[in-house]
mmCIF file of C-alpha atoms in Angstrom:
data_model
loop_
_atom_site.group_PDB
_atom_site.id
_atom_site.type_symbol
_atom_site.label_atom_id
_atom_site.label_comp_id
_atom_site.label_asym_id
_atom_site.label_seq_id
_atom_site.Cartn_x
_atom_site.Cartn_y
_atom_site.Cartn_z
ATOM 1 C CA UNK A 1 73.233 106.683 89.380
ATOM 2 C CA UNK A 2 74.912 107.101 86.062
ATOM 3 C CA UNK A 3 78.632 107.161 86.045
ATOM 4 C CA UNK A 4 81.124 108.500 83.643
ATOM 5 C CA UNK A 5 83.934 105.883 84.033
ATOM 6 C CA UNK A 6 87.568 107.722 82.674
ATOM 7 C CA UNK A 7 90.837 106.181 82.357
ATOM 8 C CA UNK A 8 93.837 106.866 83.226
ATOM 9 C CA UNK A 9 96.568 107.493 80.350
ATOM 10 C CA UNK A 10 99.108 107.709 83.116
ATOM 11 C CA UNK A 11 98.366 104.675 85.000
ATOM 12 C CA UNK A 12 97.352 101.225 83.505
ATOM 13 C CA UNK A 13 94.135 100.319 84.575
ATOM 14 C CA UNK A 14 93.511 103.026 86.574
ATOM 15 C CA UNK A 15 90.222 103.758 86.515
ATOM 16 C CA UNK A 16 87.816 107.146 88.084
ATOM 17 C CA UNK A 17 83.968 106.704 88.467
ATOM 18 C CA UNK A 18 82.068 110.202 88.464
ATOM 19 C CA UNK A 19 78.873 111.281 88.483
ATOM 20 C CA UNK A 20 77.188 111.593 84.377
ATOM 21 C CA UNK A 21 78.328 115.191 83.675
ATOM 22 C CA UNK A 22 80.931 115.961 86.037
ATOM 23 C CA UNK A 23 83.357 118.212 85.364
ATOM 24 C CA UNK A 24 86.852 116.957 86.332
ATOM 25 C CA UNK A 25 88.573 119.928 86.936
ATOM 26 C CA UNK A 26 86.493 120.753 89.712
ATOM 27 C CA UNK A 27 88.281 117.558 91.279
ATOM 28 C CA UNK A 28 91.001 117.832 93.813
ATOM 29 C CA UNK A 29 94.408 118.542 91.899
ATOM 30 C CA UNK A 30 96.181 116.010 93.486
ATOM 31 C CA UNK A 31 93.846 113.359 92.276
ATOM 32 C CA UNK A 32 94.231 114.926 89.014
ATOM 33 C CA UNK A 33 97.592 115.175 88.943
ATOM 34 C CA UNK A 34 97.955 111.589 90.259
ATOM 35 C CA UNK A 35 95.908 110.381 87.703
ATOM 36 C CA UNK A 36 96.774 112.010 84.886
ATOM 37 C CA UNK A 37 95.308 112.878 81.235
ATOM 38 C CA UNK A 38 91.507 110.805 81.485
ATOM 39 C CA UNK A 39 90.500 109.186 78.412
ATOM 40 C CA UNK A 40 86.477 108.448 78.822
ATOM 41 C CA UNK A 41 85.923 105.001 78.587
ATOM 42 C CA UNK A 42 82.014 104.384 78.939
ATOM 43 C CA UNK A 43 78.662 105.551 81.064
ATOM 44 C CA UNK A 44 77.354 102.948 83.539
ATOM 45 C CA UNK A 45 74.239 103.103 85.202
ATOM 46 C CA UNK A 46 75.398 102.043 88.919
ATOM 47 C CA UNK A 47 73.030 100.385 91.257
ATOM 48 C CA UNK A 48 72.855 98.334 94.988
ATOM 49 C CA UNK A 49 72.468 95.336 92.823
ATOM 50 C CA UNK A 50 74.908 95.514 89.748
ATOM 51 C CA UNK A 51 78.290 93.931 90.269
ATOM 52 C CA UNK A 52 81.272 95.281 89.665
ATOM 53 C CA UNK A 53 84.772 93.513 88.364
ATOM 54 C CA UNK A 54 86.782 94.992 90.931
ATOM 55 C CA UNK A 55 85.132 97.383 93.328
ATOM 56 C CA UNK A 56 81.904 97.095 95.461
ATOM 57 C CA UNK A 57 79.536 99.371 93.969
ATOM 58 C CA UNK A 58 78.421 100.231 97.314
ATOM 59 C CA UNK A 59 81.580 101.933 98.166
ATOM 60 C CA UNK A 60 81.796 103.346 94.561
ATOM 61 C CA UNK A 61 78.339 104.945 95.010
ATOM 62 C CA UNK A 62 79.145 106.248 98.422
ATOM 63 C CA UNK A 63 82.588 107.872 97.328
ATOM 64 C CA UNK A 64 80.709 109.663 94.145
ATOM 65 C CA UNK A 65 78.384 110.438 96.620
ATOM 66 C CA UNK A 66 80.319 112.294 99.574
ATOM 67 C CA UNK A 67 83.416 113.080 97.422
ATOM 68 C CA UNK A 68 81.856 113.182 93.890
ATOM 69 C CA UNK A 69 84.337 110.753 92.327
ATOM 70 C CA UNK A 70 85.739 107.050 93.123
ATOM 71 C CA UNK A 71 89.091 105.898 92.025
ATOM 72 C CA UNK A 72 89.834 102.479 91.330
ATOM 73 C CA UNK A 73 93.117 101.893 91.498
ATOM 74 C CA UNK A 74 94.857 99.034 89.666
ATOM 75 C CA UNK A 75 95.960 95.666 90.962
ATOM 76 C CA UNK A 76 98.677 94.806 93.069
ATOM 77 C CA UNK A 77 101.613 93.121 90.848
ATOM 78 C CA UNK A 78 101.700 90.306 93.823
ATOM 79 C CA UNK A 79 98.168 89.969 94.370
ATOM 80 C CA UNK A 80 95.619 91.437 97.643
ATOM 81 C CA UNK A 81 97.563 92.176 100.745
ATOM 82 C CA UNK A 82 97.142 89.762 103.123
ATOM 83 C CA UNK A 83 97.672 91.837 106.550
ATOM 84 C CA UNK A 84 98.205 88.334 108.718
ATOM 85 C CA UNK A 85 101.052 87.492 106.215
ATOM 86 C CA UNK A 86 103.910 88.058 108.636
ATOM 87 C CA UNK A 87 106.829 87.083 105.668
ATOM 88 C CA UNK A 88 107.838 84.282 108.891
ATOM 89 C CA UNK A 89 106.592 81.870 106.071
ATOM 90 C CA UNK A 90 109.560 82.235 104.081
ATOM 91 C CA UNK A 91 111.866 81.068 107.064
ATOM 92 C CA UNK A 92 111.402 77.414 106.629
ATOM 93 C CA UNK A 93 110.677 75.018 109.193
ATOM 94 C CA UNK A 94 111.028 76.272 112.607
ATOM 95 C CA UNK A 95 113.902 75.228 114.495
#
């Protein structure tokens, strides 16, 4: 599938995968509103087998697919969320 990859000029490294040709204002407004003025960054052609910096190109495929865009969204200032990080660990020993 090509891709039109857009970034955000609101966001830092913010990204939004569409389809080659879309036209973005027939996104949702919220998204666009959320992500702001787009500056277009490059055209990808996406594929099972190409890898991706930050996204698995299988979900970015099926997103352009059922919702006709993807949006990366940038990193987390502290890293992934671990979700069996109970913040217990900052405690100290226990008692």
């Amino acid at each position: 599938m090509l891709c039109d990859i857009y970034a955000s000029e609101k966001k830092a490294e913010m990204y939004l995968y569409v389809r080659r040709g879309q036209d973005l204002e027939q996104l949702p407004a919220p998204l666009l509103a959320l992500f702001g003025k787009a500056r277009y960054v490059t055209l990808l052609n996406l594929t099972a087998e190409r890898k991706l910096a930050r996204a698995d190109v299988t979900k970015v495929l099926s997103e352009i697919d059922s919702n006709h865009f993807y949006l990366q969204m940038p990193p987390s200032r502290y890293g992934e969320f671990d979700p069996h990080w109970s913040g217990r660990e900052l405690d100290g020993p226990a008692s």
